[in-house]
CSV table of C-alpha atoms and ligand atoms in Angstrom, one decimal:
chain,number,residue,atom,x,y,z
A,1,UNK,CA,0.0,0.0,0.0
A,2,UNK,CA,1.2,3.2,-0.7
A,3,UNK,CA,1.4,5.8,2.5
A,4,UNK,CA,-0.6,8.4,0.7
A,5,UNK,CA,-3.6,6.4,0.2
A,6,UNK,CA,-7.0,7.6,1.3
A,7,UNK,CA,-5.7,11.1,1.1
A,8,UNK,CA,-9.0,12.8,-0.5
A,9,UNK,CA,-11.1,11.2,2.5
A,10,UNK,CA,-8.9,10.8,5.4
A,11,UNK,CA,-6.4,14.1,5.2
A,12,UNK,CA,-5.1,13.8,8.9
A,13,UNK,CA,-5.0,10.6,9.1
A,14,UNK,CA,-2.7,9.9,5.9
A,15,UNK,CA,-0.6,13.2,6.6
A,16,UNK,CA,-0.1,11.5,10.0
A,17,UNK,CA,1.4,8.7,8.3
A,18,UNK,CA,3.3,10.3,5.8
A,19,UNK,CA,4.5,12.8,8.3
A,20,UNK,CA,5.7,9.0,10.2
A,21,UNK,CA,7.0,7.5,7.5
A,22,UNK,CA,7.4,9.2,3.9
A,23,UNK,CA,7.6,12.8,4.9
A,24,UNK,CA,8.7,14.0,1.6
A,25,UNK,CA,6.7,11.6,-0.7
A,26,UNK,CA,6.0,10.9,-4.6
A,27,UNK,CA,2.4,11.5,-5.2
A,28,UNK,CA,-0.3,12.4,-7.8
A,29,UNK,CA,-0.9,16.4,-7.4
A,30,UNK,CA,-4.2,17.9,-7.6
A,31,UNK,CA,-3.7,18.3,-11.7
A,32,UNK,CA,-2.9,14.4,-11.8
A,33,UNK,CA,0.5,15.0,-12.5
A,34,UNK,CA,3.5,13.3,-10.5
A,35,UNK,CA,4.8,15.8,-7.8
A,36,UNK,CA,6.3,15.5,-4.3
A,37,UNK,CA,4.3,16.5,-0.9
A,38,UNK,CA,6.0,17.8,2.3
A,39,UNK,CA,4.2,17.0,5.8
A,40,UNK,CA,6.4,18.1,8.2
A,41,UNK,CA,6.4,21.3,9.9
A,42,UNK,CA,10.1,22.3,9.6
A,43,UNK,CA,10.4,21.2,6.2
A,44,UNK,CA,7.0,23.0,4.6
A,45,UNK,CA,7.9,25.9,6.8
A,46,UNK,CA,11.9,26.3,4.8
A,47,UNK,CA,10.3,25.2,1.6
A,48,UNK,CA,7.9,28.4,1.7
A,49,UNK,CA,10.9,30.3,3.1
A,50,UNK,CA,13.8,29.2,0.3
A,51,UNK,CA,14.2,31.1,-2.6
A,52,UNK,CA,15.3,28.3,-4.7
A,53,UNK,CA,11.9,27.1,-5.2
A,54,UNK,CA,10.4,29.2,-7.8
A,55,UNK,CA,6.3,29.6,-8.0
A,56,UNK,CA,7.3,30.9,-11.5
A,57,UNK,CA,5.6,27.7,-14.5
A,58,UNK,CA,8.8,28.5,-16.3
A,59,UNK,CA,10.9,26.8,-14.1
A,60,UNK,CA,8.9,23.4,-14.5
A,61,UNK,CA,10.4,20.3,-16.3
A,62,UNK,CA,8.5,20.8,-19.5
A,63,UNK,CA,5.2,18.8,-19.9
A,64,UNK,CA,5.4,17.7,-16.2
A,65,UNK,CA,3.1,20.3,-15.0
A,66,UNK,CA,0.0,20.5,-16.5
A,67,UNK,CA,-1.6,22.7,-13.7
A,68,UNK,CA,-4.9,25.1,-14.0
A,69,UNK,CA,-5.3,27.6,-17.2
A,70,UNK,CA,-6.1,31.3,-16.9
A,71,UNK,CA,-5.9,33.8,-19.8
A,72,UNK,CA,-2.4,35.4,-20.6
A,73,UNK,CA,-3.3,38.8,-19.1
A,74,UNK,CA,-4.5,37.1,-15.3
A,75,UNK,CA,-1.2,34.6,-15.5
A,76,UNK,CA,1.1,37.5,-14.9
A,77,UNK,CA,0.1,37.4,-10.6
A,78,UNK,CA,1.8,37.2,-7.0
A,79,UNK,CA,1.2,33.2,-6.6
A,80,UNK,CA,3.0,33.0,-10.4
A,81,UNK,CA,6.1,34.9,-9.8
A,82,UNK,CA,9.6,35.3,-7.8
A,83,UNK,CA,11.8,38.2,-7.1
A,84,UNK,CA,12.1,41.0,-8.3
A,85,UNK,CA,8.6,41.0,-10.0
A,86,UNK,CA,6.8,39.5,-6.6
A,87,UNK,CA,8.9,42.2,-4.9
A,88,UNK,CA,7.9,45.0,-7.3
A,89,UNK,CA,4.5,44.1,-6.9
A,90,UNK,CA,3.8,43.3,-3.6
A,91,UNK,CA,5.4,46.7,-2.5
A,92,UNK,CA,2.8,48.4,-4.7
A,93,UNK,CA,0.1,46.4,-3.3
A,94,UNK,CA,1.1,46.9,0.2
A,95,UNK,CA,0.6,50.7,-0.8
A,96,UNK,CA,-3.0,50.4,-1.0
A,97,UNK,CA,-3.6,47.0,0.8
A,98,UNK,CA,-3.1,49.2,3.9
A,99,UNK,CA,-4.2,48.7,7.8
A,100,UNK,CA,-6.7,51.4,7.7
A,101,UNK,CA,-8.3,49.9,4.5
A,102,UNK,CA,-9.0,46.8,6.3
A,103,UNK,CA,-10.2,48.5,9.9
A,104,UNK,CA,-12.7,50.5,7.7
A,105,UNK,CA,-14.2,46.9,6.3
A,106,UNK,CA,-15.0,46.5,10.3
A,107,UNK,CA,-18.4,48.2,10.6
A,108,UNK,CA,-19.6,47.1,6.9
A,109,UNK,CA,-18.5,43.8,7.6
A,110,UNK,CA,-20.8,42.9,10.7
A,111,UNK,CA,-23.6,45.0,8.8
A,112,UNK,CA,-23.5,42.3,6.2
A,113,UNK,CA,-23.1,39.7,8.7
A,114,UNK,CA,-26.1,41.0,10.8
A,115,UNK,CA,-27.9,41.6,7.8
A,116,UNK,CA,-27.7,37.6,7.0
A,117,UNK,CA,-28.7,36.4,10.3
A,118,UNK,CA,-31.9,39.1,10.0
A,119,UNK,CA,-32.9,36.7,7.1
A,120,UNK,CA,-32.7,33.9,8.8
A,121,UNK,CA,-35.2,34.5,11.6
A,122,UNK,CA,-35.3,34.0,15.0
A,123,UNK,CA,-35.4,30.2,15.0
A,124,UNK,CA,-35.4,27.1,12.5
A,125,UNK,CA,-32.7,25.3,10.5
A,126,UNK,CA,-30.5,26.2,7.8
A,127,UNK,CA,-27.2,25.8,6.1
A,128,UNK,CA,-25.0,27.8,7.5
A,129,UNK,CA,-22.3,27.8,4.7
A,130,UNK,CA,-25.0,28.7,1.9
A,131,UNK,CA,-26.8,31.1,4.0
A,132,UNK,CA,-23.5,32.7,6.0
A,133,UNK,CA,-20.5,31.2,5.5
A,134,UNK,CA,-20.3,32.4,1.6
A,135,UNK,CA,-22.2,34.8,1.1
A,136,UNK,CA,-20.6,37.3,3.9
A,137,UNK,CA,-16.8,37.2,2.1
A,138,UNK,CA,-18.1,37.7,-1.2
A,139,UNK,CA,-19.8,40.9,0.1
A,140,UNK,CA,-16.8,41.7,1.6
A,141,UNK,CA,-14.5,41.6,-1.6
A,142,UNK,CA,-17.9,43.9,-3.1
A,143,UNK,CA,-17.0,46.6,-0.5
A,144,UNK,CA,-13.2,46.3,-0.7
A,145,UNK,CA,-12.8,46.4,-4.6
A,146,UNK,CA,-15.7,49.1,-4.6
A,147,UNK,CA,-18.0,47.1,-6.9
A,148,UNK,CA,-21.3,48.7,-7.2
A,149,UNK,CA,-24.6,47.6,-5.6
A,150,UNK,CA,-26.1,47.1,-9.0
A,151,UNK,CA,-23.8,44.6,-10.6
A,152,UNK,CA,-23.2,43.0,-7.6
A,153,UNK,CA,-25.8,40.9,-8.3
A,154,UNK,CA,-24.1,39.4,-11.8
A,155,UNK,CA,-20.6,39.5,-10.0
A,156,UNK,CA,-21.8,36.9,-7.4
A,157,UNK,CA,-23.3,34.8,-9.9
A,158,UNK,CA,-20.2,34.8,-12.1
A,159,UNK,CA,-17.6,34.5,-9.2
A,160,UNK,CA,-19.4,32.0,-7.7
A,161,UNK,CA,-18.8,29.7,-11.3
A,162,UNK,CA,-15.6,30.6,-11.5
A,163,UNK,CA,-14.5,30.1,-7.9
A,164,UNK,CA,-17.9,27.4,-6.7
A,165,UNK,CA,-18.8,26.4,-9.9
A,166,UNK,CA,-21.9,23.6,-9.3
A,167,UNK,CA,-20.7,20.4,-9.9
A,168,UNK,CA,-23.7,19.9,-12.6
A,169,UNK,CA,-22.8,23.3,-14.3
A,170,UNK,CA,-20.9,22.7,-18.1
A,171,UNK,CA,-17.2,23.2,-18.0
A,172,UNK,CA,-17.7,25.8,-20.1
A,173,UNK,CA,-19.6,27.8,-17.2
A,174,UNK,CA,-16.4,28.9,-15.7
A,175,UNK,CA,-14.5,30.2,-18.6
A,176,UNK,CA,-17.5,32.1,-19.5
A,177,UNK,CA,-17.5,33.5,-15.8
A,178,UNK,CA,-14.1,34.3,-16.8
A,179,UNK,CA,-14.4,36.3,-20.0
A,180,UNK,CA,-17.6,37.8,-17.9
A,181,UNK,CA,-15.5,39.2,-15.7
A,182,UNK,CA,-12.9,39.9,-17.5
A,183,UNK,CA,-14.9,42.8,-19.5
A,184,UNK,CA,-16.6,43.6,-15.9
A,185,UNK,CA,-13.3,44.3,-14.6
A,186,UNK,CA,-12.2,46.2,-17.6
A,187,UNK,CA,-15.5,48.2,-17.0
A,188,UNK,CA,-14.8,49.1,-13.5
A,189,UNK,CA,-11.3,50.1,-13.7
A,190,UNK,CA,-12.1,52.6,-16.6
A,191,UNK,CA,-15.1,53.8,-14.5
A,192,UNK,CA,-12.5,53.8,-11.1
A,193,UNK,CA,-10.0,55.8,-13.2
A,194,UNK,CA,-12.5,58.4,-14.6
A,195,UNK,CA,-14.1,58.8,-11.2
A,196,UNK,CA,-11.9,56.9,-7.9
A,197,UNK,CA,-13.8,56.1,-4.9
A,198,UNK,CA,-12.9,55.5,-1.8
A,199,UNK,CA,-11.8,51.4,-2.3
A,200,UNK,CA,-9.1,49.3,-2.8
A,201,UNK,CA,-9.3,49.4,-6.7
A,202,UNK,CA,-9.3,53.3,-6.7
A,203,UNK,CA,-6.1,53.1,-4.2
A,204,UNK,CA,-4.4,50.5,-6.4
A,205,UNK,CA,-5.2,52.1,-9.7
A,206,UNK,CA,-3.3,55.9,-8.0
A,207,UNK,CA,-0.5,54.0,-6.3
A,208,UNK,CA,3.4,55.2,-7.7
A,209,UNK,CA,6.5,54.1,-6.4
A,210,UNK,CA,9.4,56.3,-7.5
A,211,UNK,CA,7.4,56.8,-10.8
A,212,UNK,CA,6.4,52.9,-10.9
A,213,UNK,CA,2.7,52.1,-11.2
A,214,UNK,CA,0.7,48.7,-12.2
A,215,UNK,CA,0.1,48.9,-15.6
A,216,UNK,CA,-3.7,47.3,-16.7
A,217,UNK,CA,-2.7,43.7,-16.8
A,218,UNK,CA,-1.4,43.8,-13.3
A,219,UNK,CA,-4.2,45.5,-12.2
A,220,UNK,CA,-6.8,43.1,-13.6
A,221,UNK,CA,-4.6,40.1,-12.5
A,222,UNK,CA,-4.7,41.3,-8.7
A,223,UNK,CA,-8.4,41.8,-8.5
A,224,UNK,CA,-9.1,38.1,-9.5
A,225,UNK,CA,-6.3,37.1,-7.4
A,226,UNK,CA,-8.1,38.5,-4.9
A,227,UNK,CA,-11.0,36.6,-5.7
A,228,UNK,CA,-9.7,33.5,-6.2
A,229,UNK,CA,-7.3,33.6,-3.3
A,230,UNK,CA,-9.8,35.6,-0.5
A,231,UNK,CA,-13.6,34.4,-1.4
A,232,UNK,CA,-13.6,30.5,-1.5
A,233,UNK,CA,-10.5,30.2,1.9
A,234,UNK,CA,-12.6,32.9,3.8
A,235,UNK,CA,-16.0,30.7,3.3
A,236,UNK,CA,-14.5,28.0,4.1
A,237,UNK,CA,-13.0,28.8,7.2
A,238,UNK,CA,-15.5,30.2,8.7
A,239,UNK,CA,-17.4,27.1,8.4
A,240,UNK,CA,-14.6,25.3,9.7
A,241,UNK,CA,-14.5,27.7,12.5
A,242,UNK,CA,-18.6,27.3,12.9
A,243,UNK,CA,-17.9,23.5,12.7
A,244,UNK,CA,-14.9,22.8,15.1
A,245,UNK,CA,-17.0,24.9,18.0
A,246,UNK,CA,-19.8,22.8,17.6
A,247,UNK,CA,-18.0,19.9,17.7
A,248,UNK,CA,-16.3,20.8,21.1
A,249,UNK,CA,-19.3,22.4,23.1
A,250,UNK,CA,-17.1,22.3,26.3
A,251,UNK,CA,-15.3,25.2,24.2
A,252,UNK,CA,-17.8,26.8,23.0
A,253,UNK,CA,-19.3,27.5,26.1
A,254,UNK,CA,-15.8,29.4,27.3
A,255,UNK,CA,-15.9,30.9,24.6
A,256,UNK,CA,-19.1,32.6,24.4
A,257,UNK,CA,-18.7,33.8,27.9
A,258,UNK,CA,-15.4,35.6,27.0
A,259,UNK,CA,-15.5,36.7,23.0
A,260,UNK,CA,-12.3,38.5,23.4
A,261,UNK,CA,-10.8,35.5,22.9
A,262,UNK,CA,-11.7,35.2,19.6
A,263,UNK,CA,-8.4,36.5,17.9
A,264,UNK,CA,-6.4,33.6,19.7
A,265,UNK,CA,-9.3,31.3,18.8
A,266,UNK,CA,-9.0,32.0,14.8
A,267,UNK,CA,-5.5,31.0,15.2
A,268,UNK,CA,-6.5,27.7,16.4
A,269,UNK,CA,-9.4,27.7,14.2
A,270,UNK,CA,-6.7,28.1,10.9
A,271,UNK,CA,-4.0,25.6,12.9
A,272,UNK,CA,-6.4,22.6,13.5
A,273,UNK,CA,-8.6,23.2,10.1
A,274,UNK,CA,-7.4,25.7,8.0
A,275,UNK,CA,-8.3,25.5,4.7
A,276,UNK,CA,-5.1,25.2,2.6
A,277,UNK,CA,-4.2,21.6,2.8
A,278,UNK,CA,-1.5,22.7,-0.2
A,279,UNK,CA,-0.1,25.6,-0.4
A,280,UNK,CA,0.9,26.5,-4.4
A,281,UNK,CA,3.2,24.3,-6.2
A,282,UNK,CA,6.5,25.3,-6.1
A,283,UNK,CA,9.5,24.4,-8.9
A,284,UNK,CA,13.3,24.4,-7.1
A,285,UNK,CA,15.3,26.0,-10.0
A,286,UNK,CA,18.1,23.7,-9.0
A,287,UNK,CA,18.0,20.1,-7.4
A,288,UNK,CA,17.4,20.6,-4.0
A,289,UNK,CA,17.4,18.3,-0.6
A,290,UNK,CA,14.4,18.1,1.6
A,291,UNK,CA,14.0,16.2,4.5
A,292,UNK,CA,17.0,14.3,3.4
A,293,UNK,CA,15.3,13.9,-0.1
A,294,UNK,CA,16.9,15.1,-2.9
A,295,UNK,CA,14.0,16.6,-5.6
A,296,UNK,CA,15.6,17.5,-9.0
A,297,UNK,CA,15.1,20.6,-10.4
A,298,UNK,CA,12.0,21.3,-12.3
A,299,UNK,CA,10.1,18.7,-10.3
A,300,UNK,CA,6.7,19.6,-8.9
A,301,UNK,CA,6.5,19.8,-4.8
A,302,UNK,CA,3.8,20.9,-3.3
A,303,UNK,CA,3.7,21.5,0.6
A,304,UNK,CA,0.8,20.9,2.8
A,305,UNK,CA,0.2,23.7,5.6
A,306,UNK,CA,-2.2,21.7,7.2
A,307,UNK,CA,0.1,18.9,7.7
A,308,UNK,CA,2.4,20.6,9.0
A,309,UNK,CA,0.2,22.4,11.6
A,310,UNK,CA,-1.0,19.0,12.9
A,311,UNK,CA,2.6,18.1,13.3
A,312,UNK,CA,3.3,16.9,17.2
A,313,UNK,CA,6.7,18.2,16.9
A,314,UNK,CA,5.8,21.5,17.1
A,315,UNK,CA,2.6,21.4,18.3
A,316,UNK,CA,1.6,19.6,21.9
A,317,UNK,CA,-1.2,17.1,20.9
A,318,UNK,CA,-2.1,18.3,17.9
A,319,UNK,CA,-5.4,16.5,17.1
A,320,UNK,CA,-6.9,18.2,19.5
A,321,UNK,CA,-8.6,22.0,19.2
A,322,UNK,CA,-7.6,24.0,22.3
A,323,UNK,CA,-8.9,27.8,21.9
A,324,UNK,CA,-6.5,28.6,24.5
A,325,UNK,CA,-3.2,27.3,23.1
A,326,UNK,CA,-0.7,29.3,21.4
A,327,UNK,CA,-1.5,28.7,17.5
A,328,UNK,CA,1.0,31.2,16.2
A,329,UNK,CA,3.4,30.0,14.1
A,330,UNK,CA,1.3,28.2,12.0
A,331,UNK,CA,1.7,27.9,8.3
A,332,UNK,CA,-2.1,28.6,7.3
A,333,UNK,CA,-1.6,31.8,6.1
A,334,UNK,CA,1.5,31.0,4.4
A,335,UNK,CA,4.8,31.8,5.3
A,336,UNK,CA,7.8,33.8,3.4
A,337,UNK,CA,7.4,36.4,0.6
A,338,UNK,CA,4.6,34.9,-0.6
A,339,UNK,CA,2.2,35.1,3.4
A,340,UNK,CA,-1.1,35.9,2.8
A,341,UNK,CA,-1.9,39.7,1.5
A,342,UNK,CA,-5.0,39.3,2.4
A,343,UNK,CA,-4.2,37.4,6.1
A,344,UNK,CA,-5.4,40.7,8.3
A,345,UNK,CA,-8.8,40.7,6.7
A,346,UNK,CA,-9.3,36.9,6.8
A,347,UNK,CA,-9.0,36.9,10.5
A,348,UNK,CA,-11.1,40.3,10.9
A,349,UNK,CA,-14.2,38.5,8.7
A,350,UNK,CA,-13.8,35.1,10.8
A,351,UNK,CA,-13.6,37.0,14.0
A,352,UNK,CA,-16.4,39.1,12.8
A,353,UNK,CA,-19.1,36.4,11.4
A,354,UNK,CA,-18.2,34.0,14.6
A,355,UNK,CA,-19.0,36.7,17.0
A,356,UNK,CA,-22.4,37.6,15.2
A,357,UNK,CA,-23.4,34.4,15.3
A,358,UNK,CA,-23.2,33.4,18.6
A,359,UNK,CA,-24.4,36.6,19.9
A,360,UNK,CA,-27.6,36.0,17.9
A,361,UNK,CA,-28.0,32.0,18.6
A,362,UNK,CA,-27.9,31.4,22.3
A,363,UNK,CA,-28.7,27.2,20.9
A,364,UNK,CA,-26.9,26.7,17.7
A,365,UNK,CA,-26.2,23.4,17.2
A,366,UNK,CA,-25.5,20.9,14.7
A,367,UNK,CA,-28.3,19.5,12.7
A,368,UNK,CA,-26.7,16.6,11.3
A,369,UNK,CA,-23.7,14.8,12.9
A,370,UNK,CA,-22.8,13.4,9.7
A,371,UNK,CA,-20.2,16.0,8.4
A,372,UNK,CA,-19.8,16.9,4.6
A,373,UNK,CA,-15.8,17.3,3.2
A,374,UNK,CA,-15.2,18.8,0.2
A,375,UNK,CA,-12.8,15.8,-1.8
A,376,UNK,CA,-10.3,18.0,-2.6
A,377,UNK,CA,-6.7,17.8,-2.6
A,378,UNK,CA,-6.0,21.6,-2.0
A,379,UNK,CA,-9.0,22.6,0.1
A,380,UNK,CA,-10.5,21.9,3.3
A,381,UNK,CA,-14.0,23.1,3.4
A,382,UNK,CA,-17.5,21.9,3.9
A,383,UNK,CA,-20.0,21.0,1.1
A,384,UNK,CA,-22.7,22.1,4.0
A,385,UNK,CA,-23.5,22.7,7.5
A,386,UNK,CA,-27.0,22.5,8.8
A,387,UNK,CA,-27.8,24.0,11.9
A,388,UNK,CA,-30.5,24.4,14.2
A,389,UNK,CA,-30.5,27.7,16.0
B,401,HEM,C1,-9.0,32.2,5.5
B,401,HEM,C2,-8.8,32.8,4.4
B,401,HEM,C3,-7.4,32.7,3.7
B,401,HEM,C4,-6.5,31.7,3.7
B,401,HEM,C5,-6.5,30.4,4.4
B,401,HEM,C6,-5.5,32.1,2.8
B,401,HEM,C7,-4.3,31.4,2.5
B,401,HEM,C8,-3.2,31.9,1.8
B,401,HEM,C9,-2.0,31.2,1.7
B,401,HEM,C10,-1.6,29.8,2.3
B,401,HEM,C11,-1.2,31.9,0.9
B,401,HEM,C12,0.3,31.6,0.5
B,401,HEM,C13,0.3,30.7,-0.7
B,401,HEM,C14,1.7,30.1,-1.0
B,401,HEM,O1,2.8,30.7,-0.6
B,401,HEM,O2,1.8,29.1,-1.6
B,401,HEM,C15,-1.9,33.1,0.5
B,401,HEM,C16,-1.5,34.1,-0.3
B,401,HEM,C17,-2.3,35.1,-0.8
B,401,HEM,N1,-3.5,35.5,-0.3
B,401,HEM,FE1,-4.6,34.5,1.1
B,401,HEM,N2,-5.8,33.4,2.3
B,401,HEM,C18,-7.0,33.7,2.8
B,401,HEM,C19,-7.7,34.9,2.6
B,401,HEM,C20,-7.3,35.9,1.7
B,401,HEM,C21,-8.0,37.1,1.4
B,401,HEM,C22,-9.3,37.5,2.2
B,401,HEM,C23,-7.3,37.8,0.5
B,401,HEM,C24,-7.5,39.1,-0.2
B,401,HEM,C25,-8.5,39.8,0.0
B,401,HEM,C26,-6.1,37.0,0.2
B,401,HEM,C27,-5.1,37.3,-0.8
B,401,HEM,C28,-4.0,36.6,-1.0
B,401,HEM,C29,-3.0,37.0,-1.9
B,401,HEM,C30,-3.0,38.2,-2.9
B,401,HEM,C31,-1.9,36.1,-1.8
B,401,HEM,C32,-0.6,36.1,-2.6
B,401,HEM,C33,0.5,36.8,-1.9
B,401,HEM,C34,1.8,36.8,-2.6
B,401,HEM,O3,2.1,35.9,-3.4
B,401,HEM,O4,2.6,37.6,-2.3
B,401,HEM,N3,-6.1,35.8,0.9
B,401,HEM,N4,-3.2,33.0,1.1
């Protein structure tokens, strides 16, 4: 048998053994290509921190990686690119991708939360990550690129095949939702430019460095990054969040009595089930050793950030949540040049949409103990979560 099997259905339990035995293993990756994946803690946490493991397709063996297709113009983004482009970038982004940006999302962010839970009455049963859970981030990403209340209707709808496509929709749906909003983009960042608003777009759009700017391409390329990177994660972990605290009631109940805890309690909530079980595959531009492995250049490996954070040998008893333990240090988020832009507002919205929700429910509970995965190599997330409140 090999060590990886089961991985789609039993996650832990195979990075367990893989961590155990083959912690820098040969397997299928997500795009059914042959790749290694790194378990352990130390290792995933240098291979997100060494430079000589490019996220740049270039730097692949040719015809090994087959990996996901976007047009030309949305290629050109942070997760596809190394120094001195990431660098460029990134300190653009950071310009506008500021603090205040993401403290002003505070207010609108547990409107829209509030404004969820209105709909769903006092009492009954629902599914919290169709009612809650996805549409709050997408709201979210509304307010932060400044998208208009009237097309946000058609920008749900086409993000949502693009980023949750429905498993009965045509393949076709999501390269329509694709070209849709493509030309929506294109749209908005003429409007922005005639007329900037008070938004992320707006800031990105005006932000120089020493004369650099983003040019249109980069521009366009960041907002669906944006999408693709902050919508689906953020959905899913705050039904993982949702799920874990009704799964330990114990915790739960300390929790609601002190909800100041919650920014240590999101840490735990992205250590135990955060939902990037890979992070994105990297290349090493040279043959490089791993946890005494030797991977040849050009060679996909992919690193699992939720393997590592279940690691015992850097955190005590690891299977188990504990709202009160020290969760920093974790790799959910990323680690290195390439840590999540968008990590600050993550933990705001899961804070957020936690809080709102147990100060509404007094008796939220689960509805059905049986629990829905996602089977997905790269994502932990639920399909549903019925509750009874
Ligand atoms: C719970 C929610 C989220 C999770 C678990 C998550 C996870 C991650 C991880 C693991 C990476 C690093 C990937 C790698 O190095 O291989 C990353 C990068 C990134 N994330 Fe997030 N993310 C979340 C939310 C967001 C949000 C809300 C945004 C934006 C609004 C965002 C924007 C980005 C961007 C732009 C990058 C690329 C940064 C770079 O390459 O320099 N993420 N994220």
């Amino acid at each position: 048998m090999d060590p990886a099997d089961g991985l789609l259905d039993h996650p832990y339990d195979v990075y367990r053994r893989l961590r155990d035995t083959a912690p820098v293993h040969r397997i299928a990756g997500p795009d059914g290509t042959p790749a290694w994946l790194v378990t352990r803690y130390d290792d995933v946490r240098a291979v997100l921190a060494d430079p000589r493991l490019s996220l740049d397709k270039r730097h692949a063996v040719p015809g090994t990686y087959k990996g996901f297709s976007l047009p030309p113009a949305l290629d050109a983004n942070l997760l596809n690119m190394d120094p001195p482009d990431h660098t460029r970038i990134r300190r653009l982004v950071g310009r506008a991708f500021t603090t205040r940006r993401i403290e002003a999302l505070r207010t609108p962010i547990r409107r829209t939360a509030d404004q969820l839970l209105d709909a769903l009455g006092p009492h009954g049963t629902a599914d919290l990550i169709a009612a809650y859970a996805a549409p709050l981030p997408v709201t979210v990403i509304c307010d932060l690129l400044g998208i208009p209340d009237r097309h946000r209707l058609d920008f749900r709808v086409w993000t949502d095949a693009l980023v949750a496509p429905d498993p009965a929709a045509p393949p076709e749906a999501a390269k329509e939702a694709v070209v849709a909003l493509l030309g929506y983009f294109t749209l908005l960042l003429a409007d922005k430019r005639g007329e900037p608003a008070d938004d992320l777009l707006s800031d990105l759009i005006a932000v120089r460095d020493e004369g650099d700017r983003l040019s249109e391409d980069e521009l366009m390329s960041l907002a669906f990054l944006i999408l693709f990177a902050g919508y689906e994660n953020t959905v899913q972990l705050i039904g993982n969040a949702v799920l874990a605290l009704l799964q330990h009631p114990e915790q739960l109940a300390a929790l609601r009595k002190d909800l100041s805890q919650l920014p240590a309690a999101v840490q735990e909530f992205l250590r135990y089930e955060g939902p990037a079980l890979l992070a994105i595959r990297r290349f090493p531009v040279e043959d490089v050793t791993i946890g005494g492995v030797t991977i040849p250049a050009g060679e996909t490996v992919w690193v699992s950030p939720a393997a590592a954070d279940r690691d015992p040998a850097r955190f005590p008893d690891p299977d188990r949540l504990d709202l009160s333990r020290d969760a920093s240090g974790h790799l959910a988020l990323g680690h290195g040049i390439h840590y999540c832009l968008g990590a600050p507002l993550a933990r705001a919205e899961t804070e957020i949409a936690v809080a709102a929700l147990l100060e509404r429910f007094p008796e939220l509970a689960l509805a059905d103990q049986e629990v829905h995965w996602r089977r997905s190599l790269r994502a932990r997330g639920l399909v549903e979560l019925p509750v009874t409140y």
